[in-house]
PDB file of C-alpha atoms and ligand atoms in Angstrom:
ATOM      1  CA  MET A   1     -18.592   1.303  31.542  1.00 40.00           C
ATOM      2  CA  THR A   2     -16.363   0.267  34.392  1.00 41.00           C
ATOM      3  CA  SER A   3     -12.706   1.035  34.215  1.00 42.00           C
ATOM      4  CA  VAL A   4     -10.277  -1.868  34.284  1.00 44.00           C
ATOM      5  CA  LEU A   5      -7.285   0.353  34.843  1.00 47.00           C
ATOM      6  CA  SER A   6      -7.031  -0.210  38.578  1.00 44.00           C
ATOM      7  CA  SER A   7      -7.885  -3.918  38.622  1.00 46.00           C
ATOM      8  CA  PRO A   8      -5.003  -6.337  39.001  1.00 49.00           C
ATOM      9  CA  SER A   9      -3.856  -8.152  35.905  1.00 48.00           C
ATOM     10  CA  PRO A  10      -6.005 -11.285  35.601  1.00 52.00           C
ATOM     11  CA  SER A  11      -3.280 -13.410  34.064  1.00 59.00           C
ATOM     12  CA  ARG A  12       0.458 -13.467  33.553  1.00 73.00           C
ATOM     13  CA  THR A  13       0.221 -11.961  30.086  1.00 84.00           C
ATOM     14  CA  PRO A  14       3.601 -10.314  29.511  1.00 86.00           C
ATOM     15  CA  GLU A  15       3.920  -6.617  28.751  1.00 91.00           C
ATOM     16  CA  ARG A  16       5.177  -6.063  25.216  1.00 96.00           C
ATOM     17  CA  THR A  17       7.200  -3.067  24.141  1.00 96.00           C
ATOM     18  CA  ALA A  18       7.412  -1.637  20.652  1.00 98.00           C
ATOM     19  CA  THR A  19      10.569  -0.090  19.272  1.00 97.00           C
ATOM     20  CA  ARG A  20      10.554   2.257  16.304  1.00 98.00           C
ATOM     21  CA  ARG A  21      11.626   0.547  13.105  1.00 98.00           C
ATOM     22  CA  HIS A  22      12.971   1.642   9.752  1.00 98.00           C
ATOM     23  CA  TYR A  23      11.654  -0.223   6.729  1.00 99.00           C
ATOM     24  CA  LEU A  24      12.330  -0.249   3.016  1.00 99.00           C
ATOM     25  CA  MET A  25       9.422  -1.058   0.703  1.00 99.00           C
ATOM     26  CA  CYS A  26       8.921  -1.140  -3.071  1.00 99.00           C
ATOM     27  CA  PRO A  27       5.528  -0.275  -4.604  1.00 98.00           C
ATOM     28  CA  PRO A  28       4.039  -3.057  -6.784  1.00 98.00           C
ATOM     29  CA  GLU A  29       3.770  -0.813  -9.847  1.00 98.00           C
ATOM     30  CA  HIS A  30       5.040  -3.618 -12.081  1.00 98.00           C
ATOM     31  CA  PHE A  31       3.621  -6.491 -10.058  1.00 98.00           C
ATOM     32  CA  ALA A  32       2.487  -9.516 -12.087  1.00 98.00           C
ATOM     33  CA  VAL A  33       2.622 -13.280 -11.928  1.00 98.00           C
ATOM     34  CA  THR A  34       4.225 -14.165 -15.246  1.00 97.00           C
ATOM     35  CA  TYR A  35       6.395 -17.073 -14.072  1.00 98.00           C
ATOM     36  CA  ALA A  36       6.116 -19.621 -11.274  1.00 98.00           C
ATOM     37  CA  ILE A  37       9.069 -20.028  -8.913  1.00 98.00           C
ATOM     38  CA  ASN A  38       7.053 -21.101  -5.890  1.00 98.00           C
ATOM     39  CA  PRO A  39       3.855 -23.168  -5.530  1.00 98.00           C
ATOM     40  CA  TRP A  40       1.719 -20.103  -4.786  1.00 98.00           C
ATOM     41  CA  MET A  41       2.361 -18.551  -8.194  1.00 98.00           C
ATOM     42  CA  ARG A  42      -0.093 -19.452 -10.966  1.00 98.00           C
ATOM     43  CA  PRO A  43       0.498 -17.374 -14.088  1.00 98.00           C
ATOM     44  CA  GLU A  44      -2.914 -18.414 -15.465  1.00 98.00           C
ATOM     45  CA  VAL A  45      -4.693 -16.650 -12.579  1.00 97.00           C
ATOM     46  CA  PRO A  46      -5.103 -12.922 -13.279  1.00 96.00           C
ATOM     47  CA  VAL A  47      -3.801 -10.368 -10.788  1.00 97.00           C
ATOM     48  CA  ASP A  48      -5.366  -6.985 -10.144  1.00 98.00           C
ATOM     49  CA  ARG A  49      -2.436  -4.596 -10.018  1.00 98.00           C
ATOM     50  CA  ASP A  50      -4.513  -1.651  -8.798  1.00 98.00           C
ATOM     51  CA  LEU A  51      -5.774  -3.730  -5.913  1.00 98.00           C
ATOM     52  CA  ALA A  52      -2.228  -4.896  -5.184  1.00 98.00           C
ATOM     53  CA  LEU A  53      -1.112  -1.254  -5.062  1.00 98.00           C
ATOM     54  CA  ALA A  54      -3.979  -0.287  -2.759  1.00 98.00           C
ATOM     55  CA  GLN A  55      -3.292  -3.212  -0.413  1.00 98.00           C
ATOM     56  CA  TRP A  56       0.426  -2.480  -0.409  1.00 99.00           C
ATOM     57  CA  ASP A  57      -0.246   1.186   0.343  1.00 98.00           C
ATOM     58  CA  ALA A  58      -2.460   0.216   3.269  1.00 98.00           C
ATOM     59  CA  LEU A  59       0.475  -1.817   4.624  1.00 99.00           C
ATOM     60  CA  ARG A  60       2.782   1.188   4.218  1.00 99.00           C
ATOM     61  CA  ARG A  61       0.287   3.452   6.017  1.00 98.00           C
ATOM     62  CA  THR A  62      -0.078   0.870   8.789  1.00 98.00           C
ATOM     63  CA  TYR A  63       3.649   1.149   9.485  1.00 99.00           C
ATOM     64  CA  LEU A  64       3.503   4.947   9.443  1.00 98.00           C
ATOM     65  CA  ASP A  65       0.533   4.918  11.825  1.00 98.00           C
ATOM     66  CA  LEU A  66       2.541   2.699  14.171  1.00 98.00           C
ATOM     67  CA  GLY A  67       5.261   5.354  14.152  1.00 98.00           C
ATOM     68  CA  HIS A  68       7.785   3.573  11.952  1.00 98.00           C
ATOM     69  CA  ARG A  69       9.872   5.075   9.173  1.00 98.00           C
ATOM     70  CA  VAL A  70       9.307   3.777   5.654  1.00 98.00           C
ATOM     71  CA  ASP A  71      11.628   4.506   2.741  1.00 98.00           C
ATOM     72  CA  LEU A  72      10.787   3.552  -0.812  1.00 98.00           C
ATOM     73  CA  LEU A  73      12.788   1.743  -3.435  1.00 98.00           C
ATOM     74  CA  ASP A  74      11.981   2.677  -7.043  1.00 98.00           C
ATOM     75  CA  PRO A  75      10.269  -0.240  -8.807  1.00 98.00           C
ATOM     76  CA  VAL A  76      11.943  -1.418 -12.012  1.00 98.00           C
ATOM     77  CA  PRO A  77       9.863  -2.441 -15.052  1.00 98.00           C
ATOM     78  CA  GLY A  78      10.286  -6.120 -15.866  1.00 98.00           C
ATOM     79  CA  LEU A  79      10.903  -7.113 -12.236  1.00 98.00           C
ATOM     80  CA  PRO A  80       7.399  -8.156 -11.123  1.00 98.00           C
ATOM     81  CA  ASP A  81       8.582  -9.639  -7.807  1.00 98.00           C
ATOM     82  CA  MET A  82      10.412  -6.521  -6.693  1.00 98.00           C
ATOM     83  CA  VAL A  83       7.531  -5.656  -4.354  1.00 98.00           C
ATOM     84  CA  TYR A  84       8.927  -8.409  -2.104  1.00 98.00           C
ATOM     85  CA  ALA A  85      11.622  -6.074  -0.818  1.00 98.00           C
ATOM     86  CA  ALA A  86      12.618  -8.347   2.063  1.00 98.00           C
ATOM     87  CA  ASN A  87      14.550 -10.492  -0.391  1.00 98.00           C
ATOM     88  CA  GLY A  88      16.887  -7.754  -1.591  1.00 98.00           C
ATOM     89  CA  ALA A  89      19.346  -7.473   1.305  1.00 98.00           C
ATOM     90  CA  THR A  90      20.027  -8.096   4.994  1.00 98.00           C
ATOM     91  CA  VAL A  91      21.043  -5.093   7.060  1.00 98.00           C
ATOM     92  CA  VAL A  92      22.589  -5.309  10.524  1.00 96.00           C
ATOM     93  CA  ASP A  93      24.437  -2.454  12.286  1.00 95.00           C
ATOM     94  CA  GLY A  94      24.492  -0.506   9.039  1.00 97.00           C
ATOM     95  CA  ILE A  95      26.243  -3.333   7.195  1.00 98.00           C
ATOM     96  CA  VAL A  96      24.386  -4.270   4.043  1.00 98.00           C
ATOM     97  CA  LEU A  97      24.749  -7.832   2.823  1.00 98.00           C
ATOM     98  CA  GLY A  98      23.392  -7.829  -0.704  1.00 98.00           C
ATOM     99  CA  ALA A  99      21.267 -10.630  -2.095  1.00 98.00           C
ATOM    100  CA  ARG A 100      21.960 -13.101  -4.861  1.00 98.00           C
ATOM    101  CA  PHE A 101      18.795 -14.639  -6.248  1.00 98.00           C
ATOM    102  CA  ARG A 102      18.265 -18.310  -7.005  1.00 98.00           C
ATOM    103  CA  HIS A 103      16.167 -17.617 -10.125  1.00 98.00           C
ATOM    104  CA  PRO A 104      17.360 -15.502 -13.059  1.00 98.00           C
ATOM    105  CA  GLU A 105      13.950 -13.784 -13.195  1.00 98.00           C
ATOM    106  CA  ARG A 106      14.801 -11.926  -9.980  1.00 98.00           C
ATOM    107  CA  ALA A 107      18.561 -11.477 -10.437  1.00 98.00           C
ATOM    108  CA  ASP A 108      18.426  -7.777 -11.337  1.00 98.00           C
ATOM    109  CA  GLU A 109      16.693  -6.872  -8.083  1.00 98.00           C
ATOM    110  CA  ALA A 110      19.948  -7.356  -6.170  1.00 98.00           C
ATOM    111  CA  PRO A 111      21.935  -4.480  -7.750  1.00 98.00           C
ATOM    112  CA  ALA A 112      18.895  -2.179  -7.457  1.00 98.00           C
ATOM    113  CA  HIS A 113      18.886  -2.738  -3.707  1.00 98.00           C
ATOM    114  CA  LEU A 114      22.624  -2.217  -3.346  1.00 98.00           C
ATOM    115  CA  GLU A 115      22.347   0.989  -5.333  1.00 98.00           C
ATOM    116  CA  TRP A 116      19.594   2.261  -3.020  1.00 98.00           C
ATOM    117  CA  PHE A 117      21.747   1.654   0.033  1.00 98.00           C
ATOM    118  CA  ARG A 118      24.790   3.244  -1.612  1.00 98.00           C
ATOM    119  CA  THR A 119      22.787   6.356  -2.476  1.00 98.00           C
ATOM    120  CA  ALA A 120      21.326   6.452   1.025  1.00 98.00           C
ATOM    121  CA  GLY A 121      24.869   6.762   2.379  1.00 98.00           C
ATOM    122  CA  PHE A 122      25.540   3.235   3.562  1.00 98.00           C
ATOM    123  CA  ARG A 123      29.261   2.618   3.230  1.00 97.00           C
ATOM    124  CA  ARG A 124      29.639  -1.011   4.199  1.00 98.00           C
ATOM    125  CA  LEU A 125      28.131  -2.992   1.335  1.00 98.00           C
ATOM    126  CA  VAL A 126      28.931  -6.653   0.741  1.00 98.00           C
ATOM    127  CA  GLU A 127      28.216  -8.370  -2.578  1.00 98.00           C
ATOM    128  CA  PRO A 128      27.703 -12.055  -1.866  1.00 98.00           C
ATOM    129  CA  GLU A 129      29.265 -14.949  -3.676  1.00 98.00           C
ATOM    130  CA  PHE A 130      26.555 -17.508  -2.815  1.00 98.00           C
ATOM    131  CA  VAL A 131      22.800 -17.419  -3.272  1.00 98.00           C
ATOM    132  CA  ASN A 132      21.003 -15.710  -0.392  1.00 98.00           C
ATOM    133  CA  GLU A 133      17.540 -14.215  -0.668  1.00 98.00           C
ATOM    134  CA  GLY A 134      17.952 -11.541   1.966  1.00 98.00           C
ATOM    135  CA  GLU A 135      15.547 -11.466   4.866  1.00 98.00           C
ATOM    136  CA  GLY A 136      13.456 -14.093   3.133  1.00 98.00           C
ATOM    137  CA  ASP A 137      15.930 -16.585   4.596  1.00 98.00           C
ATOM    138  CA  LEU A 138      18.103 -14.542   6.982  1.00 98.00           C
ATOM    139  CA  LEU A 139      16.160 -13.430  10.054  1.00 98.00           C
ATOM    140  CA  VAL A 140      17.860 -11.356  12.723  1.00 97.00           C
ATOM    141  CA  ALA A 141      16.764 -12.499  16.173  1.00 97.00           C
ATOM    142  CA  GLY A 142      17.756 -12.001  19.788  1.00 92.00           C
ATOM    143  CA  PRO A 143      18.542  -9.130  22.150  1.00 86.00           C
ATOM    144  CA  PRO A 144      21.043  -6.411  21.176  1.00 80.00           C
ATOM    145  CA  GLY A 145      24.528  -7.680  21.816  1.00 83.00           C
ATOM    146  CA  ASP A 146      23.370 -11.267  21.524  1.00 88.00           C
ATOM    147  CA  THR A 147      21.694 -11.389  18.161  1.00 94.00           C
ATOM    148  CA  VAL A 148      21.912 -14.386  15.899  1.00 97.00           C
ATOM    149  CA  ILE A 149      20.844 -14.892  12.329  1.00 98.00           C
ATOM    150  CA  LEU A 150      18.270 -17.612  11.851  1.00 98.00           C
ATOM    151  CA  ALA A 151      19.242 -18.818   8.415  1.00 98.00           C
ATOM    152  CA  GLY A 152      17.016 -20.876   6.163  1.00 98.00           C
ATOM    153  CA  THR A 153      18.051 -23.223   3.404  1.00 98.00           C
ATOM    154  CA  GLY A 154      16.451 -26.007   1.398  1.00 98.00           C
ATOM    155  CA  PHE A 155      14.808 -24.103  -1.434  1.00 98.00           C
ATOM    156  CA  ARG A 156      16.495 -20.767  -2.063  1.00 98.00           C
ATOM    157  CA  THR A 157      19.453 -19.734   0.071  1.00 98.00           C
ATOM    158  CA  ASP A 158      22.620 -21.783  -0.436  1.00 98.00           C
ATOM    159  CA  PRO A 159      23.942 -23.255   2.836  1.00 98.00           C
ATOM    160  CA  ARG A 160      27.335 -21.786   1.935  1.00 98.00           C
ATOM    161  CA  ALA A 161      25.734 -18.351   2.179  1.00 98.00           C
ATOM    162  CA  HIS A 162      25.213 -18.924   5.900  1.00 98.00           C
ATOM    163  CA  SER A 163      28.883 -18.604   6.802  1.00 98.00           C
ATOM    164  CA  GLU A 164      29.178 -15.781   4.312  1.00 98.00           C
ATOM    165  CA  ALA A 165      26.399 -13.959   6.219  1.00 98.00           C
ATOM    166  CA  ALA A 166      28.011 -14.721   9.592  1.00 98.00           C
ATOM    167  CA  THR A 167      31.292 -13.208   8.428  1.00 98.00           C
ATOM    168  CA  ALA A 168      29.776 -10.194   6.686  1.00 98.00           C
ATOM    169  CA  LEU A 169      27.354  -9.304   9.468  1.00 97.00           C
ATOM    170  CA  GLY A 170      29.473 -10.397  12.427  1.00 97.00           C
ATOM    171  CA  ARG A 171      26.738 -12.520  13.966  1.00 97.00           C
ATOM    172  CA  PRO A 172      26.487 -16.255  14.595  1.00 97.00           C
ATOM    173  CA  VAL A 173      24.200 -18.125  12.253  1.00 98.00           C
ATOM    174  CA  VAL A 174      21.686 -20.817  13.187  1.00 98.00           C
ATOM    175  CA  ALA A 175      21.138 -22.985  10.098  1.00 98.00           C
ATOM    176  CA  LEU A 176      17.598 -24.259   9.539  1.00 98.00           C
ATOM    177  CA  GLU A 177      16.439 -26.604   6.806  1.00 98.00           C
ATOM    178  CA  LEU A 178      13.053 -26.050   5.193  1.00 98.00           C
ATOM    179  CA  VAL A 179      11.308 -29.107   3.745  1.00 98.00           C
ATOM    180  CA  ASP A 180       7.860 -28.000   2.491  1.00 98.00           C
ATOM    181  CA  PRO A 181       7.886 -26.169  -0.869  1.00 98.00           C
ATOM    182  CA  ARG A 182       4.955 -23.974   0.207  1.00 98.00           C
ATOM    183  CA  TYR A 183       7.258 -22.576   2.887  1.00 98.00           C
ATOM    184  CA  TYR A 184      10.201 -21.969   0.606  1.00 98.00           C
ATOM    185  CA  HIS A 185      11.584 -18.989   2.513  1.00 98.00           C
ATOM    186  CA  LEU A 186      12.284 -18.984   6.249  1.00 98.00           C
ATOM    187  CA  ASP A 187      10.047 -15.934   6.710  1.00 98.00           C
ATOM    188  CA  THR A 188       7.031 -17.991   5.626  1.00 98.00           C
ATOM    189  CA  ALA A 189       7.618 -20.510   8.444  1.00 98.00           C
ATOM    190  CA  VAL A 190       8.999 -18.364  11.303  1.00 98.00           C
ATOM    191  CA  ALA A 191       8.000 -14.951  12.593  1.00 98.00           C
ATOM    192  CA  VAL A 192      10.427 -13.209  14.946  1.00 98.00           C
ATOM    193  CA  LEU A 193       8.111 -11.528  17.458  1.00 98.00           C
ATOM    194  CA  ASP A 194      10.617  -9.992  19.881  1.00 97.00           C
ATOM    195  CA  ASP A 195      14.067 -10.649  21.337  1.00 94.00           C
ATOM    196  CA  THR A 196      13.059 -13.997  22.830  1.00 95.00           C
ATOM    197  CA  THR A 197       9.842 -15.085  21.122  1.00 96.00           C
ATOM    198  CA  ILE A 198       9.102 -16.619  17.757  1.00 98.00           C
ATOM    199  CA  ALA A 199       6.032 -18.090  16.141  1.00 98.00           C
ATOM    200  CA  TRP A 200       6.658 -21.000  13.798  1.00 98.00           C
ATOM    201  CA  LEU A 201       5.335 -24.003  11.940  1.00 98.00           C
ATOM    202  CA  PRO A 202       7.344 -27.082  13.013  1.00 98.00           C
ATOM    203  CA  GLU A 203       6.245 -29.207  10.029  1.00 98.00           C
ATOM    204  CA  ALA A 204       7.980 -26.798   7.668  1.00 98.00           C
ATOM    205  CA  PHE A 205      11.380 -27.913   9.030  1.00 99.00           C
ATOM    206  CA  SER A 206      13.486 -31.052   8.963  1.00 98.00           C
ATOM    207  CA  PRO A 207      13.379 -33.029  12.240  1.00 98.00           C
ATOM    208  CA  ALA A 208      16.886 -31.846  13.143  1.00 98.00           C
ATOM    209  CA  SER A 209      15.986 -28.201  12.596  1.00 98.00           C
ATOM    210  CA  GLN A 210      12.791 -28.615  14.626  1.00 98.00           C
ATOM    211  CA  GLU A 211      14.985 -29.748  17.509  1.00 98.00           C
ATOM    212  CA  VAL A 212      17.246 -26.731  17.113  1.00 98.00           C
ATOM    213  CA  LEU A 213      14.301 -24.338  17.289  1.00 98.00           C
ATOM    214  CA  ARG A 214      12.614 -26.171  20.185  1.00 98.00           C
ATOM    215  CA  ALA A 215      15.814 -25.990  22.211  1.00 97.00           C
ATOM    216  CA  ARG A 216      16.339 -22.308  21.477  1.00 96.00           C
ATOM    217  CA  TYR A 217      12.709 -21.221  21.873  1.00 96.00           C
ATOM    218  CA  PRO A 218      10.962 -23.528  24.350  1.00 95.00           C
ATOM    219  CA  ASP A 219       8.094 -21.015  24.721  1.00 95.00           C
ATOM    220  CA  ALA A 220       7.608 -20.421  21.020  1.00 98.00           C
ATOM    221  CA  LEU A 221       4.130 -19.925  19.690  1.00 98.00           C
ATOM    222  CA  VAL A 222       3.377 -22.945  17.503  1.00 98.00           C
ATOM    223  CA  ALA A 223       1.204 -21.862  14.602  1.00 98.00           C
ATOM    224  CA  ASP A 224      -1.803 -23.741  13.404  1.00 98.00           C
ATOM    225  CA  PRO A 225      -1.186 -25.159   9.899  1.00 98.00           C
ATOM    226  CA  ALA A 226      -4.320 -23.346   8.692  1.00 98.00           C
ATOM    227  CA  ASP A 227      -2.788 -19.988   9.677  1.00 98.00           C
ATOM    228  CA  ALA A 228       0.541 -20.853   8.065  1.00 98.00           C
ATOM    229  CA  ALA A 229      -1.328 -21.832   4.880  1.00 98.00           C
ATOM    230  CA  VAL A 230      -2.473 -18.225   4.423  1.00 98.00           C
ATOM    231  CA  LEU A 231       1.130 -17.097   5.080  1.00 98.00           C
ATOM    232  CA  GLY A 232       0.151 -15.961   8.572  1.00 98.00           C
ATOM    233  CA  LEU A 233       3.739 -16.384   9.740  1.00 98.00           C
ATOM    234  CA  ASN A 234       4.898 -13.860   7.173  1.00 98.00           C
ATOM    235  CA  ALA A 235       4.396 -11.246   9.851  1.00 99.00           C
ATOM    236  CA  VAL A 236       6.255  -8.089  10.916  1.00 99.00           C
ATOM    237  CA  SER A 237       6.615  -7.367  14.619  1.00 98.00           C
ATOM    238  CA  ASP A 238       7.937  -4.258  16.339  1.00 98.00           C
ATOM    239  CA  GLY A 239       7.987  -6.108  19.646  1.00 98.00           C
ATOM    240  CA  GLU A 240       4.380  -5.268  20.433  1.00 98.00           C
ATOM    241  CA  HIS A 241       2.345  -4.846  17.253  1.00 98.00           C
ATOM    242  CA  VAL A 242       2.373  -7.772  14.861  1.00 98.00           C
ATOM    243  CA  VAL A 243       1.307  -6.908  11.322  1.00 99.00           C
ATOM    244  CA  LEU A 244       0.007 -10.122   9.795  1.00 98.00           C
ATOM    245  CA  PRO A 245      -2.301 -11.354   7.021  1.00 98.00           C
ATOM    246  CA  ALA A 246      -5.944 -10.702   7.942  1.00 98.00           C
ATOM    247  CA  GLN A 247      -6.824 -14.272   6.964  1.00 98.00           C
ATOM    248  CA  ALA A 248      -4.665 -15.677   9.803  1.00 98.00           C
ATOM    249  CA  THR A 249      -7.354 -15.217  12.446  1.00 98.00           C
ATOM    250  CA  GLY A 250      -6.254 -18.066  14.702  1.00 98.00           C
ATOM    251  CA  LEU A 251      -2.717 -16.745  14.850  1.00 98.00           C
ATOM    252  CA  ALA A 252      -4.009 -13.235  15.614  1.00 98.00           C
ATOM    253  CA  ALA A 253      -5.963 -14.611  18.581  1.00 98.00           C
ATOM    254  CA  ALA A 254      -2.958 -16.589  19.832  1.00 98.00           C
ATOM    255  CA  LEU A 255      -0.754 -13.479  19.595  1.00 98.00           C
ATOM    256  CA  ALA A 256      -3.279 -11.403  21.532  1.00 98.00           C
ATOM    257  CA  GLU A 257      -3.367 -14.067  24.234  1.00 97.00           C
ATOM    258  CA  ARG A 258       0.374 -13.599  24.640  1.00 97.00           C
ATOM    259  CA  GLY A 259       0.127  -9.847  25.008  1.00 97.00           C
ATOM    260  CA  PHE A 260       0.945  -8.855  21.433  1.00 98.00           C
ATOM    261  CA  THR A 261      -1.341  -6.574  19.467  1.00 98.00           C
ATOM    262  CA  PRO A 262      -2.246  -8.184  16.146  1.00 98.00           C
ATOM    263  CA  VAL A 263      -2.593  -5.711  13.278  1.00 98.00           C
ATOM    264  CA  PRO A 264      -4.321  -7.516  10.403  1.00 98.00           C
ATOM    265  CA  VAL A 265      -3.751  -6.390   6.823  1.00 98.00           C
ATOM    266  CA  ASP A 266      -5.243  -7.842   3.652  1.00 98.00           C
ATOM    267  CA  LEU A 267      -2.591  -8.535   1.014  1.00 98.00           C
ATOM    268  CA  SER A 268      -4.622 -11.080  -0.971  1.00 98.00           C
ATOM    269  CA  GLU A 269      -3.280  -9.923  -4.367  1.00 98.00           C
ATOM    270  CA  LEU A 270       0.325 -10.184  -3.217  1.00 98.00           C
ATOM    271  CA  LEU A 271      -0.344 -13.668  -1.865  1.00 98.00           C
ATOM    272  CA  LYS A 272      -0.720 -14.683  -5.533  1.00 98.00           C
ATOM    273  CA  GLY A 273       3.027 -14.131  -5.861  1.00 98.00           C
ATOM    274  CA  GLY A 274       3.676 -16.133  -2.712  1.00 98.00           C
ATOM    275  CA  GLY A 275       4.237 -13.265  -0.304  1.00 98.00           C
ATOM    276  CA  GLY A 276       2.714 -11.475   2.658  1.00 98.00           C
ATOM    277  CA  PRO A 277       3.527  -8.446   4.815  1.00 98.00           C
ATOM    278  CA  LYS A 278       7.030  -9.547   5.796  1.00 98.00           C
ATOM    279  CA  CYS A 279       8.019 -10.283   2.195  1.00 98.00           C
ATOM    280  CA  CYS A 280       7.107  -6.697   1.319  1.00 99.00           C
ATOM    281  CA  THR A 281       9.196  -5.250   4.147  1.00 99.00           C
ATOM    282  CA  LEU A 282      12.966  -5.050   4.500  1.00 98.00           C
ATOM    283  CA  GLU A 283      14.164  -3.877   7.899  1.00 98.00           C
ATOM    284  CA  VAL A 284      16.971  -1.350   7.815  1.00 98.00           C
ATOM    285  CA  ARG A 285      19.041  -1.696  10.991  1.00 97.00           C
ATOM    286  CA  SER A 286      21.537   1.125  11.050  1.00 92.00           C
TER     287      SER A 286
HETATM  288  N1  LIG B 301       7.450 -14.539  -5.939  1.00 68.36           N
HETATM  289  C1  LIG B 301       8.484 -14.312  -4.979  1.00 68.36           C
HETATM  290  C2  LIG B 301       9.482 -15.454  -5.044  1.00 68.36           C
HETATM  291  O1  LIG B 301       9.070 -16.572  -5.176  1.00 68.36           O
HETATM  292  C3  LIG B 301       7.927 -14.161  -3.611  1.00 68.36           C
HETATM  293  C4  LIG B 301       8.937 -13.786  -2.580  1.00 68.36           C
HETATM  294  C5  LIG B 301       8.384 -13.703  -1.202  1.00 68.36           C
HETATM  295  N2  LIG B 301       9.301 -13.134  -0.309  1.00 68.36           N
HETATM  296  C6  LIG B 301       9.565 -13.574   0.932  1.00 68.36           C
HETATM  297  N3  LIG B 301      10.317 -12.849   1.692  1.00 68.36           N
HETATM  298  N4  LIG B 301       9.154 -14.745   1.352  1.00 68.36           N
HETATM  299  O2  LIG B 301      10.663 -15.270  -4.941  1.00 68.36           O
END
């Protein structure tokens, strides 16, 4: 084997740098698909809860192996979607903006999240007036000191929640309109990869919002529709490693080409509820 260590870099592939993250996750102990609030959910198709738990645990261990911290939220019986912890809050600089769910089936998840943060010692908690589904639709992007909130609307989060989030979290908001019901949350159509890079599916957005994202991210990675259709964009990046659905093989290759390290995970059971790795992962930014 010859060593490549001393050879000059063959291309201009950028160096990527990971930063340690803090995540909140909720085990799918009560996971089920008993109602349909997005086109992925089909209550007539059985789910294997043990498999869901095993896949979820592999995701949790992936984060630990990457050096991240993972805290756990106690699952509540009767809240089958609670495994999708990303929807329960948005946390920036230790400020916790609670969620307010569009559908009554998920309403009780919001106070459970706020209670977790209260118990964990967070003091600045904001209960929202308008519907926002946490990091499902509110994605923190940009370098420290210049972060914005990419804010989705169209299916779940109320546009009035955007200014509420801007005020609560002290960050400007970039409003983006989703138009394809399969990509009902922003985190199914955009992955924030690092301070300046996103991957996205243009077709999931209104023409005006496509323009907004093209202007802001001229070098964005444009996902193949086939990768988006397995929720490949529902990915979690630490700036270097990108944890994404194993089925999104084209996206994994494109990420590697850009110097990221794809980390595939199989969450096929949780896809039956309409979620992937990012949906299961709430980032705690203290
Ligand atoms: N069944 C859940 C719902 O429709 C899935 C949520 C997925 N979460 C996400 N962050 N996209 O609300």
